[in-house]
Amino acid sequence: MSSAPSSFEYHAKPCRVLFGRGSIQKLPEEVKRLGKVKPLLLSGPRQSDRMKPLEAVLEHASITPAGTFANATMHTPIHMTEEALKYAIDTGADILVSFGGGSAVGLGKALSVRTGLKHICVPTTYAGSEMTSVLGETVDKKKTTRSDDKILPYAVIYDVDFTMTLSPAMSATSGMNAIAHAVEALYAENTNPVTDLLAQEGIKALAESLPVIVDRPDDVEARVRALYGAWLCATCLGTVGMSLHHKLCHTFGGTLGMPHSETHTIVLPHAIAYNSPNISEAQRKLAAVLPDSDGDAIKGLNVLLEKLRVKRGLKEFGMREDDIDIIADTATGNPYWNPRPIERAPLRETIRRCWAGEEARADL
């Protein structure tokens, strides 16, 4: 029998969650629950045509959207937020509804914290930003994050139907992005047994369902399980702090404009490898829920990435070898808390391996 932890803190953050196929039908009820009548719909350019079901559901309930802003951009650049803010004010919107992945959700958060408007999310990927009170914004190629309970969305509608057309490639990287949230939660400075349980269940659900989705994208059961896992992993990120993995990803994204979910996918096993000497218990918990790990968490992640057939090197997304030192300098300049002290030499080698696309290994 394992012993109970002697002490811990756990902060459960309030957010309504509506999960299941067809749950988008509950959107009007959530808008009316707050006494609102003019929702502003937010999305990225590629998602704007897919919002017609939202508009139809709202119109059927006699709710006319204030408008649609479909220019949400990766890494939430401040100039786009300012443009959307003006649009929200001009249209008289009284509530925000974001539809899409992390870009749309990030814009919704940025507007919500600036205006005080309630924010409802309808995720179409497994990214997970919708369950956190963290906002990352980019100014002059520098991405910074802040945390405030006012940033946390009011409600999240997880309708599995909206994930059915997510491509196998994007499903894989978006799902790995979600797994990264839970993995880092296992060794966070303020980790706790509740978050650990959520993390292990979320990782297990995604690690089992993502390979199925890559082979059979229309497998409804796998899609349901993946979205369930993504919600759990996102909840983990919403209750604990971030460490090296997220610091590197934020630096790659803000400085070089690297794609969000693909970067998280590439960095994850290498961040674990860097921290390996100091996170033996977290690695044990991770290995226990990864198929084919044979008790080795890093091996389990490497095998999973092979199954998902994802790109493994940031150079495949335009990162130059000369950028390695730029990222190393930026990441060491203002580091997040991390279980292993940030040392430039092993960190630079970690970054180089991410650039080159090598398999992660614990020899740093």
XYZ file of C-alpha atoms in Angstrom:
364
model
C 0.000 0.000 0.000
C 1.424 3.399 -0.992
C 1.573 6.085 1.672
C -0.596 9.189 1.512
C 1.171 12.539 0.978
C 1.869 14.346 4.237
C 0.771 17.756 2.956
C -0.330 19.514 -0.214
C -2.445 22.359 -1.568
C -5.075 22.020 -4.275
C -6.976 24.925 -5.807
C -10.061 23.789 -7.736
C -10.958 26.536 -10.207
C -14.624 27.019 -11.180
C -15.475 26.331 -14.825
C -18.644 24.761 -16.212
C -17.935 21.772 -18.470
C -20.506 20.320 -20.870
C -19.178 17.191 -22.554
C -20.622 14.929 -25.224
C -21.826 14.584 -28.794
C -24.338 17.275 -29.676
C -23.563 19.344 -26.580
C -23.360 22.470 -28.772
C -27.153 22.516 -28.491
C -26.665 23.785 -24.936
C -24.852 26.948 -26.061
C -27.979 29.171 -26.051
C -28.833 28.001 -22.548
C -25.354 28.981 -21.346
C -25.643 32.424 -22.950
C -29.096 33.012 -21.455
C -27.980 31.692 -18.064
C -25.870 34.833 -17.802
C -28.601 37.106 -19.114
C -26.681 37.914 -22.293
C -28.067 38.485 -25.786
C -25.203 39.564 -28.103
C -22.400 36.987 -28.264
C -19.276 37.813 -30.256
C -18.048 34.718 -32.112
C -14.273 34.276 -32.324
C -12.291 31.924 -34.554
C -9.259 31.614 -36.760
C -9.532 32.119 -40.552
C -9.661 28.383 -41.256
C -12.475 27.790 -38.763
C -14.844 30.582 -39.771
C -16.879 28.441 -42.199
C -17.288 25.727 -39.550
C -19.110 28.086 -37.186
C -22.388 27.822 -39.069
C -23.743 25.201 -36.605
C -23.119 27.658 -33.751
C -24.913 30.425 -35.595
C -27.814 28.107 -36.415
C -28.175 26.940 -32.814
C -28.150 30.519 -31.556
C -30.612 31.764 -34.175
C -32.966 28.890 -33.389
C -33.001 30.196 -29.816
C -33.627 33.771 -31.051
C -30.095 34.920 -30.216
C -28.437 37.084 -32.863
C -24.625 37.246 -32.620
C -23.107 40.699 -32.302
C -20.677 39.670 -35.020
C -17.873 37.322 -35.960
C -14.149 38.022 -35.653
C -12.299 35.334 -37.592
C -8.684 36.501 -37.438
C -7.453 34.777 -34.282
C -3.729 34.173 -34.685
C -1.248 31.728 -33.176
C 0.576 32.946 -30.031
C -2.001 35.769 -29.507
C -0.099 38.759 -30.946
C -1.070 41.978 -29.179
C -1.934 43.861 -32.382
C -4.613 41.292 -33.230
C -6.069 41.496 -29.737
C -6.312 45.281 -30.056
C -8.103 44.916 -33.395
C -10.549 42.402 -31.933
C -11.093 44.580 -28.858
C -12.155 47.511 -31.012
C -14.507 45.230 -32.936
C -16.049 43.913 -29.706
C -16.674 47.434 -28.444
C -18.055 48.652 -31.780
C -20.521 45.746 -32.046
C -21.735 46.046 -28.460
C -20.968 42.397 -27.664
C -21.938 41.317 -24.148
C -20.385 37.813 -24.108
C -17.579 36.007 -25.963
C -17.784 32.601 -27.669
C -14.505 31.204 -29.006
C -14.552 28.348 -31.506
C -11.411 26.483 -32.525
C -8.046 25.649 -31.011
C -5.572 27.540 -28.879
C -5.501 30.632 -31.103
C -9.237 31.300 -30.808
C -9.311 30.451 -27.108
C -6.273 32.654 -26.467
C -7.943 35.607 -28.177
C -11.089 35.012 -26.137
C -9.062 35.041 -22.938
C -7.241 38.215 -23.955
C -10.528 39.991 -24.657
C -12.233 38.640 -21.544
C -9.558 39.833 -19.143
C -9.553 43.271 -20.778
C -13.318 43.763 -20.914
C -14.717 41.663 -18.090
C -16.974 39.841 -20.573
C -17.726 36.199 -19.801
C -16.119 33.698 -22.160
C -17.542 30.403 -23.434
C -15.200 28.060 -25.330
C -16.079 25.477 -27.963
C -12.782 23.609 -28.559
C -12.207 21.800 -31.845
C -8.746 20.459 -30.970
C -7.098 18.854 -27.941
C -4.917 21.882 -27.094
C -6.394 22.503 -23.635
C -6.002 26.244 -23.157
C -9.714 26.494 -22.401
C -9.281 24.976 -18.923
C -6.547 27.295 -17.677
C -6.304 30.767 -16.199
C -3.058 31.339 -18.095
C -2.765 33.750 -21.023
C 0.246 33.831 -23.328
C 0.660 36.938 -25.496
C 3.303 37.974 -28.003
C 4.759 41.465 -28.308
C 7.732 42.189 -30.596
C 8.501 38.465 -31.015
C 8.574 37.901 -27.252
C 5.915 35.689 -25.720
C 5.074 36.251 -22.081
C 2.500 34.582 -19.872
C 0.399 35.712 -16.959
C -1.993 33.922 -14.682
C -5.179 35.352 -13.230
C -8.410 33.611 -12.249
C -10.244 36.279 -14.287
C -8.698 34.732 -17.426
C -10.373 31.359 -16.876
C -13.357 30.897 -19.215
C -16.825 30.719 -17.695
C -17.803 27.517 -19.516
C -16.428 24.975 -21.978
C -18.567 22.972 -24.391
C -16.771 19.802 -25.483
C -18.775 18.590 -28.466
C -16.978 15.566 -29.893
C -18.628 16.118 -33.282
C -16.417 19.158 -33.897
C -13.268 17.049 -33.548
C -14.297 14.399 -36.068
C -12.821 16.314 -39.018
C -9.552 17.148 -37.248
C -6.871 15.673 -39.498
C -4.851 12.685 -38.259
C -1.673 14.802 -38.234
C -3.238 17.651 -36.274
C -5.005 15.187 -33.968
C -1.628 13.637 -33.151
C 0.218 16.877 -32.384
C -2.730 18.492 -30.643
C -3.093 15.384 -28.493
C 0.613 15.380 -27.661
C 0.277 19.020 -26.690
C -2.410 17.948 -24.215
C -0.229 15.131 -22.882
C 2.570 17.643 -22.318
C 0.319 19.618 -19.972
C -0.260 16.569 -17.807
C 3.324 15.309 -17.922
C 4.690 18.594 -16.648
C 2.016 18.647 -13.955
C 3.457 15.409 -12.551
C 6.629 17.206 -11.480
C 5.364 20.768 -10.994
C 6.516 22.717 -7.956
C 2.958 22.645 -6.581
C 1.974 19.182 -7.730
C -0.588 17.354 -5.601
C -2.260 13.927 -5.527
C -5.500 15.147 -7.131
C -3.685 16.586 -10.129
C -1.505 13.470 -10.358
C -4.595 11.268 -10.697
C -6.081 13.532 -13.365
C -2.751 13.615 -15.199
C -2.284 9.855 -15.296
C -5.853 9.219 -16.431
C -5.614 11.915 -19.102
C -2.276 10.698 -20.452
C -3.530 7.112 -20.551
C -6.687 8.062 -22.442
C -4.767 10.007 -25.073
C -1.852 7.578 -25.424
C -4.334 4.785 -26.136
C -6.689 6.717 -28.441
C -4.344 8.839 -30.572
C -2.737 5.929 -32.477
C -6.258 4.674 -33.265
C -7.261 8.109 -34.577
C -4.164 8.326 -36.767
C -5.149 5.024 -38.409
C -8.942 5.493 -38.264
C -9.855 9.192 -37.987
C -13.589 8.463 -38.010
C -13.477 6.152 -34.983
C -16.035 7.819 -32.715
C -15.068 5.911 -29.570
C -11.424 6.935 -29.954
C -12.438 10.544 -30.571
C -14.561 10.589 -27.420
C -11.745 9.119 -25.357
C -9.193 11.542 -26.788
C -11.328 14.581 -26.000
C -11.965 13.222 -22.509
C -8.210 12.833 -22.026
C -7.562 16.312 -23.385
C -10.005 17.801 -20.877
C -8.297 16.033 -17.982
C -4.834 17.081 -19.140
C -5.971 20.672 -19.588
C -7.428 20.657 -16.090
C -3.992 19.677 -14.783
C -2.364 22.652 -16.454
C -5.014 24.846 -14.894
C -4.140 23.826 -11.332
C -0.321 23.804 -11.200
C 2.633 25.815 -12.465
C 4.754 25.359 -15.584
C 8.401 24.391 -15.957
C 11.076 23.907 -18.617
C 8.863 22.273 -21.231
C 6.488 25.210 -21.462
C 9.306 27.749 -21.161
C 11.009 26.251 -24.207
C 7.775 26.047 -26.186
C 6.865 29.641 -25.368
C 10.343 30.730 -26.424
C 10.249 28.781 -29.686
C 6.792 30.176 -30.423
C 7.279 33.788 -29.435
C 10.808 34.200 -30.807
C 10.699 32.065 -33.951
C 6.979 31.664 -34.620
C 7.194 27.871 -34.431
C 3.806 26.103 -34.731
C 2.290 25.533 -31.306
C 1.202 21.892 -31.078
C 4.034 20.605 -33.275
C 6.562 22.325 -31.016
C 5.053 20.817 -27.871
C 5.164 17.399 -29.540
C 8.853 17.704 -30.384
C 9.988 19.236 -27.088
C 8.134 16.937 -24.662
C 10.446 13.883 -24.525
C 13.540 16.106 -24.549
C 12.277 18.165 -21.596
C 11.714 14.928 -19.688
C 15.220 13.805 -20.613
C 16.720 17.066 -19.335
C 14.895 16.761 -16.018
C 15.358 12.999 -15.769
C 17.893 13.029 -12.886
C 15.448 14.916 -10.659
C 12.001 13.454 -11.469
C 12.236 9.720 -10.847
C 8.789 9.469 -9.219
C 7.111 11.474 -11.981
C 8.780 9.265 -14.586
C 7.533 6.164 -12.810
C 3.955 7.463 -12.869
C 4.305 8.452 -16.522
C 5.759 5.103 -17.591
C 2.894 3.297 -15.853
C 0.319 4.815 -18.231
C 2.295 4.795 -21.489
C 1.911 1.683 -23.656
C 5.173 -0.050 -24.605
C 7.229 1.913 -22.088
C 8.713 -1.148 -20.337
C 9.004 1.043 -17.257
C 10.952 3.761 -19.111
C 8.983 6.984 -19.590
C 11.306 8.413 -22.236
C 11.127 5.197 -24.229
C 7.345 5.227 -23.919
C 7.163 8.743 -25.362
C 9.567 7.913 -28.191
C 7.506 4.853 -29.128
C 4.269 6.833 -29.005
C 5.684 9.490 -31.342
C 6.748 6.759 -33.764
C 3.211 5.367 -33.767
C 1.795 8.808 -34.461
C 4.167 9.372 -37.398
C 4.829 12.988 -36.459
C 7.748 15.186 -37.457
C 10.458 15.119 -34.814
C 12.709 18.072 -35.697
C 12.052 21.813 -35.506
C 14.273 22.297 -38.543
C 11.401 20.792 -40.513
C 9.355 23.856 -39.554
C 11.958 26.434 -40.535
C 14.173 26.711 -37.454
C 17.801 27.331 -38.430
C 20.800 25.865 -36.661
C 21.909 29.418 -35.887
C 18.719 29.837 -33.849
C 19.844 27.279 -31.260
C 21.945 29.786 -29.334
C 19.282 32.463 -29.595
C 16.751 30.150 -27.970
C 19.271 29.002 -25.340
C 20.026 32.593 -24.360
C 16.352 33.562 -24.213
C 15.258 30.476 -22.276
C 17.971 30.933 -19.644
C 17.305 34.652 -19.282
C 14.112 34.406 -17.241
C 13.537 30.708 -16.504
C 10.403 29.196 -14.977
C 10.790 27.099 -11.833
C 12.193 23.701 -12.804
C 13.071 20.534 -10.829
C 16.569 20.568 -12.317
C 18.506 23.851 -12.324
C 18.729 25.473 -15.742
C 22.288 25.125 -17.023
C 23.130 26.523 -20.416
C 25.327 23.714 -21.779
C 22.871 20.812 -21.282
C 19.969 23.096 -22.185
C 21.650 24.077 -25.444
C 22.158 20.396 -26.264
C 18.489 19.760 -25.502
C 17.532 22.531 -27.916
C 19.912 21.187 -30.551
C 18.281 17.743 -30.326
C 14.859 19.339 -30.719
C 16.132 21.156 -33.811
C 17.753 18.061 -35.293
C 14.859 15.686 -34.622
C 16.853 13.150 -32.632
C 15.271 10.663 -30.262
C 15.259 11.798 -26.664
C 17.733 10.146 -24.343
C 18.606 10.720 -20.684
C 22.320 11.410 -20.922
C 22.516 15.148 -20.319
